[in-house]
CSV table of C-alpha atoms in Angstrom, one decimal:
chain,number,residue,atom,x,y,z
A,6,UNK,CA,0.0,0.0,0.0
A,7,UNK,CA,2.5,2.5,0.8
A,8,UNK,CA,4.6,1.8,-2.5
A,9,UNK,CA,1.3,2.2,-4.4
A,10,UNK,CA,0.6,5.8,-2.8
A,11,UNK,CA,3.8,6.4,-3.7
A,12,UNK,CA,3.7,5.5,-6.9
A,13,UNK,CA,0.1,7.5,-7.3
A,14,UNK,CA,2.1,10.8,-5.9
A,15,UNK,CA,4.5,10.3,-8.4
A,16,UNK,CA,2.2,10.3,-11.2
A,17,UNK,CA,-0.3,12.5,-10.0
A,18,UNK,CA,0.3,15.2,-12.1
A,19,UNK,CA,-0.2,12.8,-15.4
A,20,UNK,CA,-3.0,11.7,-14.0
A,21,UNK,CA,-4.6,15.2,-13.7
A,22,UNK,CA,-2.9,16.2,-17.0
A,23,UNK,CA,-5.2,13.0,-18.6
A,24,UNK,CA,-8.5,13.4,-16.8
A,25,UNK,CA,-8.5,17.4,-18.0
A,26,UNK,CA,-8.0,16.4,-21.4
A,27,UNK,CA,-10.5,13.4,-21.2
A,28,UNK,CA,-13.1,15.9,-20.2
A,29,UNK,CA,-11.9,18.6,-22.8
A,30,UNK,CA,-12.7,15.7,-25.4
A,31,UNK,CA,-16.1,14.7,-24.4
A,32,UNK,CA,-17.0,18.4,-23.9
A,33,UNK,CA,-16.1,18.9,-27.8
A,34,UNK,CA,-18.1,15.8,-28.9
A,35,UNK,CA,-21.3,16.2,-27.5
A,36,UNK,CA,-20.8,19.9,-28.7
A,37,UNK,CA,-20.5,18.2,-32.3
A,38,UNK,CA,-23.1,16.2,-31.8
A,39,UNK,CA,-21.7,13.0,-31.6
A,40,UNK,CA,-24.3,10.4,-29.9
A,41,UNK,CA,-23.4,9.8,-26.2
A,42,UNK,CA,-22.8,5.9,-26.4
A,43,UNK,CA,-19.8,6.6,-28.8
A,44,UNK,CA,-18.2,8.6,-26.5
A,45,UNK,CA,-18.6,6.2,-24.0
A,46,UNK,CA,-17.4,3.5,-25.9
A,47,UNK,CA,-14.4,5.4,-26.4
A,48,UNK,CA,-13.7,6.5,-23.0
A,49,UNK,CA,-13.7,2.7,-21.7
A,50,UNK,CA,-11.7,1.8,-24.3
A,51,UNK,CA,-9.2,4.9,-23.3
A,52,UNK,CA,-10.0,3.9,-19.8
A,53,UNK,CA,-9.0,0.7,-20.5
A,54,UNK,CA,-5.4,1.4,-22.0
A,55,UNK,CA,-4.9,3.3,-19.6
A,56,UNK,CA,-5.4,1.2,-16.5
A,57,UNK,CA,-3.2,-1.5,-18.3
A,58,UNK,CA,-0.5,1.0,-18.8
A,59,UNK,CA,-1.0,2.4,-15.1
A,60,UNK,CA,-0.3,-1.4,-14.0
A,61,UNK,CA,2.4,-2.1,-15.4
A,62,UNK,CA,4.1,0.7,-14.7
A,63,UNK,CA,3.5,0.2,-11.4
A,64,UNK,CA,5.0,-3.0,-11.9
A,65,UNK,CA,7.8,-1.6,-13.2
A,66,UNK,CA,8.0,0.6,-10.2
A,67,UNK,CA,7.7,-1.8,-7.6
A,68,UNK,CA,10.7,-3.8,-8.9
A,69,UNK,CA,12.8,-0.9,-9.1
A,70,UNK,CA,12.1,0.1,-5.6
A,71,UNK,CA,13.0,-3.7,-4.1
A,72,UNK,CA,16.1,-3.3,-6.7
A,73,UNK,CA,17.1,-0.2,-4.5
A,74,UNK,CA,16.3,-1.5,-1.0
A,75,UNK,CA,18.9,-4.7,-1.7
A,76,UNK,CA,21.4,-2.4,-3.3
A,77,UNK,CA,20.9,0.0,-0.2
A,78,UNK,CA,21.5,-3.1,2.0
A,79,UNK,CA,24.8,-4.0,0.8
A,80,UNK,CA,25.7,-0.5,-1.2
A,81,UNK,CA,29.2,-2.1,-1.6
A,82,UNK,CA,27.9,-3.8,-5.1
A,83,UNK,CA,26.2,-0.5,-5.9
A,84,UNK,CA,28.1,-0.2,-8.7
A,85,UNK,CA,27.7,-3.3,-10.3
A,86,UNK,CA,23.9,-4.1,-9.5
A,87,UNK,CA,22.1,-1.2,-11.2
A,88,UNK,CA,20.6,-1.6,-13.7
A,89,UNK,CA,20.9,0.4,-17.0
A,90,UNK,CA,18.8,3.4,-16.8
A,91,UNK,CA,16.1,4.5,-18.8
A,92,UNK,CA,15.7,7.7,-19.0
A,93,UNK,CA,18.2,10.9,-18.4
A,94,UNK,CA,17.9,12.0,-15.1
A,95,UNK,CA,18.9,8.1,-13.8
A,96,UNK,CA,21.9,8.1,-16.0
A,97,UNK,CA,22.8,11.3,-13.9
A,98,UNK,CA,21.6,10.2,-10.7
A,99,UNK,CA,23.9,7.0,-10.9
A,100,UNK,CA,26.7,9.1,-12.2
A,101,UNK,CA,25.9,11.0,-8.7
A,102,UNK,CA,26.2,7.5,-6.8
A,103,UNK,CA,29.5,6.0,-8.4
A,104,UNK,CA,31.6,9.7,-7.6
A,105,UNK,CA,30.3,9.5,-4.1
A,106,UNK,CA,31.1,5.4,-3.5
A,107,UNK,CA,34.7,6.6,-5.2
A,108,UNK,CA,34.7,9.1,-2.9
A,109,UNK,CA,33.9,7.1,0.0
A,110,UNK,CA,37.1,4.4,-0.9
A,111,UNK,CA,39.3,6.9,-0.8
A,112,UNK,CA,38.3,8.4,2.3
A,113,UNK,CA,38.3,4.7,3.6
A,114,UNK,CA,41.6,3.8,2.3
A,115,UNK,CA,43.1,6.9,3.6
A,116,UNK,CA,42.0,6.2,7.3
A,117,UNK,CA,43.6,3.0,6.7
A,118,UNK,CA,46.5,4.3,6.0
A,119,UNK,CA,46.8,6.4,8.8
A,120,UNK,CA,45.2,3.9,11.1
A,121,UNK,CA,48.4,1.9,9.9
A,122,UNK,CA,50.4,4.4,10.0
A,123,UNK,CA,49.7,5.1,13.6
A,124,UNK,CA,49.9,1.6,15.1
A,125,UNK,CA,53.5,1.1,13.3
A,126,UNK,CA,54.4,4.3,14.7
A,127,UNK,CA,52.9,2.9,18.7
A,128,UNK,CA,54.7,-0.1,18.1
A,129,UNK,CA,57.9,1.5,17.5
A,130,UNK,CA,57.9,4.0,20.1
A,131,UNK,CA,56.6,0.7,22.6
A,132,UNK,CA,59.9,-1.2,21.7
A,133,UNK,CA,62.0,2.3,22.0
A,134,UNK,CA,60.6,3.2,25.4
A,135,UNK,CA,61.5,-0.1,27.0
A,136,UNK,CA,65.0,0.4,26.7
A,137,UNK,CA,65.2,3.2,29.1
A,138,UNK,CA,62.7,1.9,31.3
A,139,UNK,CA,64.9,-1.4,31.5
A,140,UNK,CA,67.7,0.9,32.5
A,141,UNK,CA,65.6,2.7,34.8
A,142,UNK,CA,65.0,-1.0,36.2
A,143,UNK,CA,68.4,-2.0,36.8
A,144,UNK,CA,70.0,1.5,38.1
A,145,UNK,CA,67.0,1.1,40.8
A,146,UNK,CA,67.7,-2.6,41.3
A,147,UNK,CA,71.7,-1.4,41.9
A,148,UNK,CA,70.4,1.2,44.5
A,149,UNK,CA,68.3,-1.2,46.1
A,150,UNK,CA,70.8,-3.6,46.7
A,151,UNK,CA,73.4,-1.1,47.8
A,152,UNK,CA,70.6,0.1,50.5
A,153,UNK,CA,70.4,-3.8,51.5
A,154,UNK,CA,74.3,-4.2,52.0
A,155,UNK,CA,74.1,-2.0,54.5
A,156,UNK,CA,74.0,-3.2,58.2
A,157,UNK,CA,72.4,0.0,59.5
A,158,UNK,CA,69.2,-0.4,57.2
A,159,UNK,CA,66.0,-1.9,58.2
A,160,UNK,CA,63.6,-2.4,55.7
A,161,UNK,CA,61.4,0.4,57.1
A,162,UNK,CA,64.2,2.9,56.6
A,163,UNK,CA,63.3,5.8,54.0
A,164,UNK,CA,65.7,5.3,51.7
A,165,UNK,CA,64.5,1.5,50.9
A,166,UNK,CA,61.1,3.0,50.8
A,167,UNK,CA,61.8,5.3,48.2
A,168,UNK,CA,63.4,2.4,46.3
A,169,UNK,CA,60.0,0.4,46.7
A,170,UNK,CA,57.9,3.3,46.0
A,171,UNK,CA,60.3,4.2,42.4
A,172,UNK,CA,59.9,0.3,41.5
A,173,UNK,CA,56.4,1.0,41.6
A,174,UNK,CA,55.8,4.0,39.6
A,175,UNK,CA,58.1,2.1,36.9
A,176,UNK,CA,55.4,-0.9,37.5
A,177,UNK,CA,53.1,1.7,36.8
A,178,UNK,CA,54.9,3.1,33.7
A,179,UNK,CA,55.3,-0.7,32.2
A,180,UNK,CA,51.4,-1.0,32.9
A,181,UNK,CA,50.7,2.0,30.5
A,182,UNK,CA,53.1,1.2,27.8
A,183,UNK,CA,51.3,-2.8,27.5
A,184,UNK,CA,48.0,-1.1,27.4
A,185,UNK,CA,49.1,1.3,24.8
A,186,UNK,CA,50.1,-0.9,22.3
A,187,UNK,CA,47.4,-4.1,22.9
A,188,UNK,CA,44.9,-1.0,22.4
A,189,UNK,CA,46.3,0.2,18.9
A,190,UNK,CA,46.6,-4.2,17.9
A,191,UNK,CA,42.9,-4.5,18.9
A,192,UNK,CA,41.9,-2.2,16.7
A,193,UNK,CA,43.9,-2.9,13.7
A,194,UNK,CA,42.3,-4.5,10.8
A,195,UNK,CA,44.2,-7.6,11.7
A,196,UNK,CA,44.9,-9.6,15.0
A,197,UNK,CA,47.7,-11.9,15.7
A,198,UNK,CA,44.8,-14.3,17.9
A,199,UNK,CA,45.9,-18.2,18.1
A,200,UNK,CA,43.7,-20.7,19.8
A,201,UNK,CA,45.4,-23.2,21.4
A,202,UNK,CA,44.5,-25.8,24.4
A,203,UNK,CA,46.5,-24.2,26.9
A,204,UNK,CA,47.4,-24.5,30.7
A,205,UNK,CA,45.7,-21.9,32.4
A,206,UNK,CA,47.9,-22.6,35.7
A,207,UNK,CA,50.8,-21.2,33.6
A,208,UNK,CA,49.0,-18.2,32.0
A,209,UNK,CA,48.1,-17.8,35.9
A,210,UNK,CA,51.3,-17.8,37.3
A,211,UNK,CA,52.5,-15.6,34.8
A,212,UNK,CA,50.5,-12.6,35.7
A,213,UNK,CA,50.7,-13.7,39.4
A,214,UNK,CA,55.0,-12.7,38.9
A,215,UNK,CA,54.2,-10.0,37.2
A,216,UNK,CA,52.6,-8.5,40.8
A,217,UNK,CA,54.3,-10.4,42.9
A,218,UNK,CA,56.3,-7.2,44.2
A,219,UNK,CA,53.0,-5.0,44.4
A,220,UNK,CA,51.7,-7.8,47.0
A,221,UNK,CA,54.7,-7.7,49.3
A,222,UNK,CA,54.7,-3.7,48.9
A,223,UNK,CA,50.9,-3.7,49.9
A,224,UNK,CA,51.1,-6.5,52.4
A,225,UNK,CA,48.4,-8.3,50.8
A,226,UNK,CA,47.4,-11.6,50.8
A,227,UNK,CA,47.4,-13.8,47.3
A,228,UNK,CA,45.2,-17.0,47.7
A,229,UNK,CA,45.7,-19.4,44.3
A,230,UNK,CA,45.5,-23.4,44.3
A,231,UNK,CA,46.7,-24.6,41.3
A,232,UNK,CA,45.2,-26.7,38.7
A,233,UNK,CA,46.0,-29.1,36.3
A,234,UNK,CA,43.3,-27.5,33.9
A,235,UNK,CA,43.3,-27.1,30.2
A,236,UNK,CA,41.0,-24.7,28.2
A,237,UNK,CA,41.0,-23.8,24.1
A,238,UNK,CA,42.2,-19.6,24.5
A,239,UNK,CA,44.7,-17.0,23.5
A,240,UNK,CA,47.4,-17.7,26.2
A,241,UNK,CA,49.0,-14.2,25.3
A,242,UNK,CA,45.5,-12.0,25.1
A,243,UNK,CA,44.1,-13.8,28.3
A,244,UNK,CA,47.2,-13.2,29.9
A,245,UNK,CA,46.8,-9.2,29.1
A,246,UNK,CA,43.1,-9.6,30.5
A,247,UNK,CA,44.4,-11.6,34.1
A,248,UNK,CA,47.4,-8.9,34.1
A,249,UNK,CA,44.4,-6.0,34.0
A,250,UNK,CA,42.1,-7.5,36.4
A,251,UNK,CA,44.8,-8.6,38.4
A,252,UNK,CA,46.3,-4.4,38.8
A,253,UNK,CA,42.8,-3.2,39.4
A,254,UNK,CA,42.9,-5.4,42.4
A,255,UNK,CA,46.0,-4.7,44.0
A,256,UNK,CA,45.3,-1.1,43.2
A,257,UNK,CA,42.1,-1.2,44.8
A,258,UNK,CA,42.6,-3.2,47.5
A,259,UNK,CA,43.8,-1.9,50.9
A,260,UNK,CA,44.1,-4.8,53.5
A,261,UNK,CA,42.7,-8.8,52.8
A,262,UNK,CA,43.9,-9.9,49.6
A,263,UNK,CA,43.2,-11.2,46.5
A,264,UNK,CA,41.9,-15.3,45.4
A,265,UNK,CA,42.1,-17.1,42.3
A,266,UNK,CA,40.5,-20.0,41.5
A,267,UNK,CA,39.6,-22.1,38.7
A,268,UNK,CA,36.7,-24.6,38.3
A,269,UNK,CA,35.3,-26.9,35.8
A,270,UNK,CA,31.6,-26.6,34.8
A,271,UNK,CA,28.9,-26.3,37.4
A,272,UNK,CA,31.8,-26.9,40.1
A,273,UNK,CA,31.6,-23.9,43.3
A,274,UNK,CA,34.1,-21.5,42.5
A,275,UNK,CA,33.1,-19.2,45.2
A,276,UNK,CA,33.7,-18.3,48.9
A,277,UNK,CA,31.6,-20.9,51.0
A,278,UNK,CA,30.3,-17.9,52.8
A,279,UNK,CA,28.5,-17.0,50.0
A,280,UNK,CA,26.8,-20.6,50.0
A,281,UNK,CA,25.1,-20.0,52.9
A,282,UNK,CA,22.7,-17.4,51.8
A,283,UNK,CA,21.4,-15.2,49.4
A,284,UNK,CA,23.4,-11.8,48.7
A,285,UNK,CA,23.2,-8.7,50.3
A,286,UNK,CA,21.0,-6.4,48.6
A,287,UNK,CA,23.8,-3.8,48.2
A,288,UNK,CA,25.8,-6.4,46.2
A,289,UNK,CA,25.3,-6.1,42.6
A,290,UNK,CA,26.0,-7.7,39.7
A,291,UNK,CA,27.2,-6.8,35.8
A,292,UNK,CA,27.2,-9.6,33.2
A,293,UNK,CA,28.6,-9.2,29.6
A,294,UNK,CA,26.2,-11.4,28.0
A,295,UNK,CA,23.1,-13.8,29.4
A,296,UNK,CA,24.6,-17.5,29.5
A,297,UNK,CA,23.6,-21.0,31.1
A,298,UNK,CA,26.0,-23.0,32.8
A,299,UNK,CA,27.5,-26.4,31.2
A,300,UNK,CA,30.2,-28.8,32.0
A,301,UNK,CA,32.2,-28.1,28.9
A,302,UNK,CA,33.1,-24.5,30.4
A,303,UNK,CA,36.3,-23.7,32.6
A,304,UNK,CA,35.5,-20.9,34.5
A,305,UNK,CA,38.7,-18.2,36.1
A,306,UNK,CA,37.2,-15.7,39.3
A,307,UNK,CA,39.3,-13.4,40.4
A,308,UNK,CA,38.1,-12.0,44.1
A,309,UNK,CA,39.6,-9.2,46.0
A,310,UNK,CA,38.3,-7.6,49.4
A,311,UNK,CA,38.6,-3.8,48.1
A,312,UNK,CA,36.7,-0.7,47.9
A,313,UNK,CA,34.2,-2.5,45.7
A,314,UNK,CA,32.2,-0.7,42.9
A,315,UNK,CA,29.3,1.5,43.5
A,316,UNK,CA,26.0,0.0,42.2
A,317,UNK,CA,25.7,2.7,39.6
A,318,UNK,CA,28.9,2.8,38.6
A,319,UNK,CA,28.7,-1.0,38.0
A,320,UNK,CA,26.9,-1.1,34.5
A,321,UNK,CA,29.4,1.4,33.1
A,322,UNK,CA,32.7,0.2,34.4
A,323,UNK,CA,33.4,-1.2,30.4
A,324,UNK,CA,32.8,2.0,28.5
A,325,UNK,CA,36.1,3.6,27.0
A,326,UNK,CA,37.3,6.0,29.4
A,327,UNK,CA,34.8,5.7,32.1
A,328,UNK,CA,36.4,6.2,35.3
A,329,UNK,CA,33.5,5.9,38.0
A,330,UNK,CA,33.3,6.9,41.7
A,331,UNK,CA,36.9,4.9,41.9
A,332,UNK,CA,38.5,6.9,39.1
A,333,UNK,CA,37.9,10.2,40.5
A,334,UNK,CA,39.6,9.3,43.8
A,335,UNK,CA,42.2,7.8,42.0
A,336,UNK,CA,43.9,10.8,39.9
A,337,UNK,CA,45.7,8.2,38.1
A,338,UNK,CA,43.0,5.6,36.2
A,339,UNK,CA,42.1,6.1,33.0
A,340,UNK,CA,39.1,4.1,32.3
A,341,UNK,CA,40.9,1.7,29.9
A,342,UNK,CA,41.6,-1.7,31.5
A,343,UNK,CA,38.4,-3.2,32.0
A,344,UNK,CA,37.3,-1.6,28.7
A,345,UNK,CA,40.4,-3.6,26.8
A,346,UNK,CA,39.5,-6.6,28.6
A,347,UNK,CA,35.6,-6.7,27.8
A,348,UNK,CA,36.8,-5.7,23.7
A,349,UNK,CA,39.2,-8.6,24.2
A,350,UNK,CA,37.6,-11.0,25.9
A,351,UNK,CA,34.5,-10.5,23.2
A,352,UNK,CA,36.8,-11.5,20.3
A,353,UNK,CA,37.9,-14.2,22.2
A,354,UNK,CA,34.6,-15.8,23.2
A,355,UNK,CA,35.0,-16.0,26.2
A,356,UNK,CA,31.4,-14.6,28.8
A,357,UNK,CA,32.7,-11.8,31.1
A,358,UNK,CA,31.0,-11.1,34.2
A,359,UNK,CA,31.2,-8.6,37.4
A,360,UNK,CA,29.9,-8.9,41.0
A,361,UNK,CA,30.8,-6.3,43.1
A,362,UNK,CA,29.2,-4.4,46.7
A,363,UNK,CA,30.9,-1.7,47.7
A,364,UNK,CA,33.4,-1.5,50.6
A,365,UNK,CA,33.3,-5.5,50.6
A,366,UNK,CA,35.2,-5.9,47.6
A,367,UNK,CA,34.6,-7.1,44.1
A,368,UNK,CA,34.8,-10.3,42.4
A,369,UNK,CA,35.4,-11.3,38.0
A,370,UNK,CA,34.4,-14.0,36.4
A,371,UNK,CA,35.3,-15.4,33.0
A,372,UNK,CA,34.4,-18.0,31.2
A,373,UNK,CA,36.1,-20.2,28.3
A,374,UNK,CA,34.0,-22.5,26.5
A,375,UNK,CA,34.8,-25.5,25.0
A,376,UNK,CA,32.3,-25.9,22.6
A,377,UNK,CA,32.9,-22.4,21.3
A,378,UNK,CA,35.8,-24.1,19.1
């Protein structure tokens, strides 16, 4: 119905054009005296002609409109699907259309170019800046161990603090750097992803080394058992996500600690406190996508006993470069990490989840499927 309006809209002014001159016919007749049943005659048969030629036209039209509602669906082909036109005005109007798709390659080959340009440029200045931050890393380790020589110094003695604290501003510094360059890889055109049945123990303990000196610095408590467990991931990307989750805790966390744990399928992979009843109603939770639990998944929590996440903060705490109720008492977050893990672990598969109640700490669940592969 609504193309045939349109198609009466279109050809309105025919229409009107025909009827005035139908009329301005019979008028002339009957004012010649031709009998009233000849006129007739002929206006049915003009009547007739014409309705023929009104449908199909409108046939015509109709096919032409669902030729330009597939085009418009995949307008890459544009170029190659229309069909040859008819009259003057189409041959200009699809003149119109191939300078503007050119127009739009170029524009879209340019911002690949630079988008190229860019990440080779990251990468380079990534592998540059390591160097001096590896020599920062040794000159520090020499002072440190000069400090320790000593007889006089006790380990709460200023100057070994100072040493601890510029190890961990250099942490801090290595932290940035990582995140700078996995965020211009995720967003290249290509990714360097390989699945492979991996150990998660050793991804684990990887990330775990990485922080090891930010938990004795803290005084915090790491809880991990681990497990002869094998899952289908990227060992290096999933790394990047545990090494992410993993500084959010230590940075967020003040006194407790922080527990790993791995399980198979339906198996508890929680505190047994939180068997006993039902949650608070403060406690919150965030989940990436809706899923059902199977046997065939592996699932990774990671629990600290932090500041937690504020309830409204909690369904925003993956948008680029939102910072929350956390970030604004910390000057120094940047609304990245859980962002790049939520973009990675989305390529990857893998269901991401968040439960969280503020000043009780927050707990990060992922989950690798099996029969995702």
């Amino acid at each position: 119905m609504k193309n045939f309006r349109a198609y009466i809209m279109e050809n309105s002014g025919w229409l009107v054009v025909n009827l005035f001159l139908a009329l301005v016919m019979i008028a002339t007749m009957l004012l010649n005296g031709i009998p009233a049943y000849e006129i007739g005659y002929g206006m049915l048969l003009c009547i007739f002609v014409s309705v023929t030629a009104a449908v199909v036209g409108y046939g015509r039209h109709c096919e032409c409109f669902r030729q330009l509602e597939a085009l418009r669906k995949n307008i890459t082909v544009v170029l190659n699907e229309m069909k040859a036109p008819e009259y003057m005005y189409e041959t200009y109007y699809q003149d119109c259309i191939r300078a503007l798709v050119q127009e739009k390659d170029r524009i879209q080959n340019e911002l690949l170019r630079r988008q190229k340009d860019m990440s080779a440029y990251y990468s380079m200045w990534v592998h540059q800046i390591k160097t001096p931050i590896a020599a920062l890393k040794i000159l520090i380790d020499e002072e440190a161990a000069a400090y320790l020589e000593l007889d006089e110094v006790e380990e709460n003695d200023t100057r070994v603090i100072n040493v601890r604290q510029k190890h961990s501003e250099l942490f801090r510094i290595e932290q940035y750097v990582d995140m700078a360059l996995q965020y211009t890889r995720l967003g290249a055109e290509t990714n360097d992803f390989v699945f492979e049945k991996v150990t998660l123990d050793n991804v684990i303990k990887a990330s775990i080394h990485k922080y090891a000196k930010q938990f004795i610095y803290k005084q915090l408590r790491l809880t991990y058992t681990p497990q002869d467990i094998m899952a289908v991931t990227d060992k290096k990307w999933l790394g990047f996500v545990l090494d992410q989750l993993l500084s959010n805790a230590v940075k967020y966390t003040k006194q407790g600690g922080v527990t790993i744990r791995v399980c198979h399928g339906q198996q508890p992979c929680h505190h047994a406190p939180s068997e006993e009843g039902e949650k608070t109603a403060e406690q919150k939770h965030w989940y990436d996508k809706p899923r059902a639990v199977c046997d065939e998944e592996v699932r990774i929590v990671i629990e600290d006993t932090g500041i937690g996440i504020r309830a409204e903060d909690l369904p925003r705490v993956c948008e680029k470069g939102y910072t929350g109720y956390n970030g604004h008492a910390d000057k120094y977050s940047t609304g990245i990490g859980l962002y790049l893990c939520q973009a990675i672990l989305d390529k990857l598969g893998h269901p991401f989840s968040i439960t969280s109640e503020q000043g009780s700490g927050t707990r990060v669940e992922i989950v690798i499927r099996s029969n995702d592969y």
